[in-house]
PDB file of C-alpha atoms in Angstrom:
ATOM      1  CA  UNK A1033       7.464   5.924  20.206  1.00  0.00           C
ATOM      2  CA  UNK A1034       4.042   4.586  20.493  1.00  0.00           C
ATOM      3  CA  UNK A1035       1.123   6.571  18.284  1.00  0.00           C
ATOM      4  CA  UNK A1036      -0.664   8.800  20.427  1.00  0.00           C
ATOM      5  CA  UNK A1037      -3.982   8.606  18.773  1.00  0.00           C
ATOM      6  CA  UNK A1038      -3.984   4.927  18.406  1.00  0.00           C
ATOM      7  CA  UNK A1039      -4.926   2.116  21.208  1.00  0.00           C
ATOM      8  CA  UNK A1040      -1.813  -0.357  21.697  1.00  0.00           C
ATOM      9  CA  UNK A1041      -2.331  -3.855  21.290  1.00  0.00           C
ATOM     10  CA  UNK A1042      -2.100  -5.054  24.664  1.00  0.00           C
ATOM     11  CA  UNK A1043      -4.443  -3.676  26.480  1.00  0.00           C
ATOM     12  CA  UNK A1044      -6.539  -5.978  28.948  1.00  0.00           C
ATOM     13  CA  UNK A1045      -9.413  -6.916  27.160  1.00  0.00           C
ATOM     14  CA  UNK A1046     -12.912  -9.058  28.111  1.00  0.00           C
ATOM     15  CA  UNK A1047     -16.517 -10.038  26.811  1.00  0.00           C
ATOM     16  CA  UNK A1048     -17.323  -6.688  28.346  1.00  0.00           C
ATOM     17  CA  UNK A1049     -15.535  -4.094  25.866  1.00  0.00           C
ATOM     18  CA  UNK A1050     -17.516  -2.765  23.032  1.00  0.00           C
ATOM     19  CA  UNK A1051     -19.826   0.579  22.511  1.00  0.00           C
ATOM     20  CA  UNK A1052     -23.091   0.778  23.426  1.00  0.00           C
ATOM     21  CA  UNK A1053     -25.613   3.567  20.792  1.00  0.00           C
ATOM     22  CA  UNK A1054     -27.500   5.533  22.846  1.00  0.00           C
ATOM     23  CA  UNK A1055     -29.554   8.381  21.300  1.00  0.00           C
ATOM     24  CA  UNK A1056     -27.168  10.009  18.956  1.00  0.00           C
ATOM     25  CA  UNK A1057     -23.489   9.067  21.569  1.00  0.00           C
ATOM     26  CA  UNK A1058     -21.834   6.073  22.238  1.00  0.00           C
ATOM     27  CA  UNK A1059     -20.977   4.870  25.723  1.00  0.00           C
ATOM     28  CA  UNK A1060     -18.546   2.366  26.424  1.00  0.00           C
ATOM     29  CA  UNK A1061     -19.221  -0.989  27.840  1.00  0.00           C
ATOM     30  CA  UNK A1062     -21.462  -3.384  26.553  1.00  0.00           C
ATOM     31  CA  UNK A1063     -22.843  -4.312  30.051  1.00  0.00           C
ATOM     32  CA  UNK A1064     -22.455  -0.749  31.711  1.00  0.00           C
ATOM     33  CA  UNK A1065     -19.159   0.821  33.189  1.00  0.00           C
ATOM     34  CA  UNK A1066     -17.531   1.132  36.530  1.00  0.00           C
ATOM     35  CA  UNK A1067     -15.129   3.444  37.948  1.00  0.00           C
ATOM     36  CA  UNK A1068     -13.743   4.404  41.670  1.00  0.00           C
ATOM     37  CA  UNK A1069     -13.353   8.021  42.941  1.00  0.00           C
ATOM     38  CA  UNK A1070     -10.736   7.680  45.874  1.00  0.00           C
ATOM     39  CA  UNK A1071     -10.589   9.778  48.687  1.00  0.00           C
ATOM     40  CA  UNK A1072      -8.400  10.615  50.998  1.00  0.00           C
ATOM     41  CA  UNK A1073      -8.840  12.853  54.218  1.00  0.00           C
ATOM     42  CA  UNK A1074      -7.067  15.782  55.839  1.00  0.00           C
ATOM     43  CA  UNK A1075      -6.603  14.898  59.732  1.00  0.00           C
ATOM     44  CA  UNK A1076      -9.720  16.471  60.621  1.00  0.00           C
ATOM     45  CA  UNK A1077     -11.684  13.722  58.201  1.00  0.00           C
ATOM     46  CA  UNK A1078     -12.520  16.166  55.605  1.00  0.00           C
ATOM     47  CA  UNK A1079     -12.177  14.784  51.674  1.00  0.00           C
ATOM     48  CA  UNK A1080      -8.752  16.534  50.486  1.00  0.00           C
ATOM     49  CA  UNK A1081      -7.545  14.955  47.521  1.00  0.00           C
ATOM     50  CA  UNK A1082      -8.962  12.444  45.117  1.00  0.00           C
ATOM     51  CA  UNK A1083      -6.903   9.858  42.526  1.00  0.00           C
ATOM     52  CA  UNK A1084      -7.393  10.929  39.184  1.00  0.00           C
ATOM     53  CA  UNK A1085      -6.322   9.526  35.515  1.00  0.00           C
ATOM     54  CA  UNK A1086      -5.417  11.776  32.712  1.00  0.00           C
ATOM     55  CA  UNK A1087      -6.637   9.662  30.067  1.00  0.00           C
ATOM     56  CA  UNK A1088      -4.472   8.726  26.909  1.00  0.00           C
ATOM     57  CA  UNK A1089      -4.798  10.421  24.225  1.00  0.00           C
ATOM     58  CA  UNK A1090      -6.253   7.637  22.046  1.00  0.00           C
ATOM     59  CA  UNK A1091      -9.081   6.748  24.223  1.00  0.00           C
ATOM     60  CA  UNK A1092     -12.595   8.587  24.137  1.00  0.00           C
ATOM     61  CA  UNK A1093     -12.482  11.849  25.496  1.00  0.00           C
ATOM     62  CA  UNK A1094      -8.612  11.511  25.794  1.00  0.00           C
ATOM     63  CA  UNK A1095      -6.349  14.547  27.166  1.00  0.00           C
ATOM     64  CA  UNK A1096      -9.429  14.710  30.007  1.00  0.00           C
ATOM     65  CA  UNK A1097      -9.182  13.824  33.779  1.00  0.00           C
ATOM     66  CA  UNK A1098     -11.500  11.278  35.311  1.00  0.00           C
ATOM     67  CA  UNK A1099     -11.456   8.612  37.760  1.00  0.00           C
ATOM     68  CA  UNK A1100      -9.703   4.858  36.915  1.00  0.00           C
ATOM     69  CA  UNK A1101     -12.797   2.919  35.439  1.00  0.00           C
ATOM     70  CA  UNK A1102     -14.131   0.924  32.140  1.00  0.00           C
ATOM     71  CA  UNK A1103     -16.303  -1.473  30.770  1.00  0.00           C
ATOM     72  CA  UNK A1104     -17.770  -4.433  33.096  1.00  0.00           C
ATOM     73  CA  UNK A1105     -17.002  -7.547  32.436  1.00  0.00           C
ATOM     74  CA  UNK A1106     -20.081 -10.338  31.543  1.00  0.00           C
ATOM     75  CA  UNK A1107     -21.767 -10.498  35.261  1.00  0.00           C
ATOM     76  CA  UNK A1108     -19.513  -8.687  36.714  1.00  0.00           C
ATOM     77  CA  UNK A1109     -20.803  -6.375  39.732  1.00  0.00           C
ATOM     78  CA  UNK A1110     -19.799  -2.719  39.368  1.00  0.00           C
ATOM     79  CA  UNK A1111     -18.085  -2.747  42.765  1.00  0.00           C
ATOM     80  CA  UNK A1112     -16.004  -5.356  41.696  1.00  0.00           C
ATOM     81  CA  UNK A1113     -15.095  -3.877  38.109  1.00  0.00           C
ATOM     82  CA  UNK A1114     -14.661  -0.842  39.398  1.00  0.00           C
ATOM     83  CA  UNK A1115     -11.610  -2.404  41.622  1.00  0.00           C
ATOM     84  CA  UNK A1116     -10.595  -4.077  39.286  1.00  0.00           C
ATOM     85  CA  UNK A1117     -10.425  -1.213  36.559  1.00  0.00           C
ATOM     86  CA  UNK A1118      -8.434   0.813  39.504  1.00  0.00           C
ATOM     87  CA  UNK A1119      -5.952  -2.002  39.934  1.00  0.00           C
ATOM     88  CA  UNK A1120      -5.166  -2.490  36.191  1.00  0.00           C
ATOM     89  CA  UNK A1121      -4.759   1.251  35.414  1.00  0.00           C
ATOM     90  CA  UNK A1122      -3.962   2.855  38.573  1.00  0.00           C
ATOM     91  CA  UNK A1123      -1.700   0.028  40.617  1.00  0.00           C
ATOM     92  CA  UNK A1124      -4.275   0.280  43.746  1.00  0.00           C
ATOM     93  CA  UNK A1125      -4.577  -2.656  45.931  1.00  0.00           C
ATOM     94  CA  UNK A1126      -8.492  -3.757  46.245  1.00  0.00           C
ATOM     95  CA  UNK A1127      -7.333  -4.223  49.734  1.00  0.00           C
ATOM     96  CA  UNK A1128      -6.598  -0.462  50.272  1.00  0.00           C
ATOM     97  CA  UNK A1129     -10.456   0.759  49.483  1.00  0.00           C
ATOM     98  CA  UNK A1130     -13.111   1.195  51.878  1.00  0.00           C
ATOM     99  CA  UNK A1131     -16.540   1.298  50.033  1.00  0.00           C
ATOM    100  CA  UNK A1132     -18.795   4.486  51.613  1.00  0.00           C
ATOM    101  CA  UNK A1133     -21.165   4.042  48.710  1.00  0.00           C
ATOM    102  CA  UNK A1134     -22.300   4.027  44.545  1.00  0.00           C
ATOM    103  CA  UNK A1135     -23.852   6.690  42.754  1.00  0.00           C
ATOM    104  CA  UNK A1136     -25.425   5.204  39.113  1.00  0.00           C
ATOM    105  CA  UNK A1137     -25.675   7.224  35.829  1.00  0.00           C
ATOM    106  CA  UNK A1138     -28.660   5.692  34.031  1.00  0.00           C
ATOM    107  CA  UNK A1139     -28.982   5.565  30.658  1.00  0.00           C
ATOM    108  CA  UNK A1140     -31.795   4.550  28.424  1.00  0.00           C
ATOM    109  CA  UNK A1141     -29.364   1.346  27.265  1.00  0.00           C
ATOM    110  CA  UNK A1142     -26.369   1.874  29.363  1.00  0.00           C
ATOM    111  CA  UNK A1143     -25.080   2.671  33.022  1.00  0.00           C
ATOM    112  CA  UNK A1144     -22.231   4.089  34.731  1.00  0.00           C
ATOM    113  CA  UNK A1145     -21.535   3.275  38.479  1.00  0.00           C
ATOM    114  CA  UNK A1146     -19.339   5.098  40.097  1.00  0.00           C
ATOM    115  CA  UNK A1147     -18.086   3.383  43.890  1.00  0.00           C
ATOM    116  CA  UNK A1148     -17.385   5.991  46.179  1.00  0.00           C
ATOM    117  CA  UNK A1149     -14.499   5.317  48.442  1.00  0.00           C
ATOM    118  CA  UNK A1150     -11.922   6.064  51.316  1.00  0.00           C
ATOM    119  CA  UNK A1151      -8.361   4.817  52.124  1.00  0.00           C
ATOM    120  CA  UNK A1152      -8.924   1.684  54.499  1.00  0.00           C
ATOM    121  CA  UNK A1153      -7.399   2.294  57.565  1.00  0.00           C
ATOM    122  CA  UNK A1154      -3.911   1.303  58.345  1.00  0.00           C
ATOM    123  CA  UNK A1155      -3.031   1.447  53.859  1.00  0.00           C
ATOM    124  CA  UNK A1156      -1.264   3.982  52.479  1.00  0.00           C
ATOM    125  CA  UNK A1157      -2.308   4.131  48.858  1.00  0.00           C
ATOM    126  CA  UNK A1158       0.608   5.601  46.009  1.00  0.00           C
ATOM    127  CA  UNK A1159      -1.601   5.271  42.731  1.00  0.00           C
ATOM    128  CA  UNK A1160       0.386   5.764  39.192  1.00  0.00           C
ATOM    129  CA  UNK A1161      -0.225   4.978  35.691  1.00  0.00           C
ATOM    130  CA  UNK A1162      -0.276   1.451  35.489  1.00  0.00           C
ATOM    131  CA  UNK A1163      -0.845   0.336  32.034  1.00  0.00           C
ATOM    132  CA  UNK A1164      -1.183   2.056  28.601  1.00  0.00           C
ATOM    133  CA  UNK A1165      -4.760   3.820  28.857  1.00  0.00           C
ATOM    134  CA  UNK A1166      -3.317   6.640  31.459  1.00  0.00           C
ATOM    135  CA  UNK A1167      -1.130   9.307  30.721  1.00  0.00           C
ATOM    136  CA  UNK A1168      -0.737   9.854  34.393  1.00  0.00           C
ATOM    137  CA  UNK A1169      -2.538   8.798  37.453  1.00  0.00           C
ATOM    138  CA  UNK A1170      -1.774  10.952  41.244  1.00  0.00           C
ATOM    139  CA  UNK A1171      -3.929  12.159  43.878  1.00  0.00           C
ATOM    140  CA  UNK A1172      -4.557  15.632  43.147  1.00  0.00           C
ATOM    141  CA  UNK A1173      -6.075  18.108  45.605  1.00  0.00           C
ATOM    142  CA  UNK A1174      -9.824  19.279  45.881  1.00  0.00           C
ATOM    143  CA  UNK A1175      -7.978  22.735  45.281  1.00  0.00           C
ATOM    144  CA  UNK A1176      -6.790  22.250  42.150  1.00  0.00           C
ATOM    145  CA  UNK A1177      -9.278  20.618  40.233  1.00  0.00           C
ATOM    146  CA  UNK A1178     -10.196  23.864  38.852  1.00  0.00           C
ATOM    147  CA  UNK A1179      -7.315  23.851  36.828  1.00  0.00           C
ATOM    148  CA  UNK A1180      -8.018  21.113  35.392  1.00  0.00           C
ATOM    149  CA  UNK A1181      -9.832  19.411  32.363  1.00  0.00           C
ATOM    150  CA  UNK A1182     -11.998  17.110  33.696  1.00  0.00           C
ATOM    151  CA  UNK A1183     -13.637  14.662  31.559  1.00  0.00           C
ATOM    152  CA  UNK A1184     -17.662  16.668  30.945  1.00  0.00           C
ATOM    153  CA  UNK A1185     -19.880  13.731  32.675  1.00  0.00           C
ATOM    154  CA  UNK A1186     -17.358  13.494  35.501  1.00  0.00           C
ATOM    155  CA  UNK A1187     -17.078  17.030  36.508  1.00  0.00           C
ATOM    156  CA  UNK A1188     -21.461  17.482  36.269  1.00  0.00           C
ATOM    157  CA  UNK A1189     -21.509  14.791  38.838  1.00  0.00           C
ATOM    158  CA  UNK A1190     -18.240  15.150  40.814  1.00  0.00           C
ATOM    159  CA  UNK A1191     -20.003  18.110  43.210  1.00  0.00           C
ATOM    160  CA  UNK A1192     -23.070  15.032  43.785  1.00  0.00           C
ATOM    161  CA  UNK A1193     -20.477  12.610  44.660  1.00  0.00           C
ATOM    162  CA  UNK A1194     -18.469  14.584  47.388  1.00  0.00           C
ATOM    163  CA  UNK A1195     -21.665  15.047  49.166  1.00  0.00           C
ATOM    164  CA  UNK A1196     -21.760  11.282  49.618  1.00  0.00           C
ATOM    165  CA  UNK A1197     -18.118  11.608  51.001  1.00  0.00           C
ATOM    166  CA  UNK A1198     -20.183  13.754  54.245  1.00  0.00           C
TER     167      UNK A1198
END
């Protein structure tokens, strides 16, 4: 059995990857980060559940819940890492997302976009844990996310981002 506490070796990996110092914490991502918060409706169009990652152990902040997302790769747009972050650890098809919007953390030296999106019509999206960096990966209900430990800069701006969601 794999080490809990320690990255595996074969993670994907790019020019992107590396921490960034800013004030007295570290962000990952040496050209910002990216990550995509997944909606889907009830059948009055109201946001019901979201895809979530409970992130390994071994990464920062591990054991927490957040949305699939990392590090950009060099000129890389955030829309575009952030699929491609969501396809590598959560098995969803590019294809599948409908973009409503981005909300951006900003940093002093660092920035965090976060694409907003729905189900495109006519997909039928069945995330999981794709690779290593996910302990699990499900849609989980607006309901219950009390229940759960969401990673600390996702859960500040998760009540900001379902506005955007109308």
């Amino acid at each position: 059995m794999p080490n809990a506490t320690v990255p595996p070796t074969d993670l994907h990996r790019h020019g992107g990857d590396g921490w960034v110092t800013c004030g007295d914490h570290r962000h990952w991502g040496l050209f910002g980060a990216a990550g995509l918060l997944l909606v889907r409706r009830d059948p009055d169009g109201k946001p019901s559940h979201l895809v979530l990652q409970h992130r390994a152990l071994w990464s920062h902040m591990g054991g927490t819940w957040g949305i699939p997302g990392g590090a950009l790769a060099p000129d890389e747009k955030p829309a575009a890492g952030a699929l491609r972050e969501a396809a590598e650890e959560a098995a969803i098809d590019p294809a599948a997302v409908h973009v409503v919007g981005t909300h951006v953390l900003e940093h002093p030296a660092w920035t965090y976009t976060t694409v907003v999106a729905d189900v495109a019509p006519g997909y039928r999206v069945e995330p999981r844990a794709a690779d290593p960096e996910s302990l699990e990966v499900r849609w989980t209900g607006l309901d219950d996310l009390g229940s759960l430990t969401l990673l600390p800069a996702f859960g500040e701006a998760l009540p900001r981002l379902l506005t955007m969601l109308g």
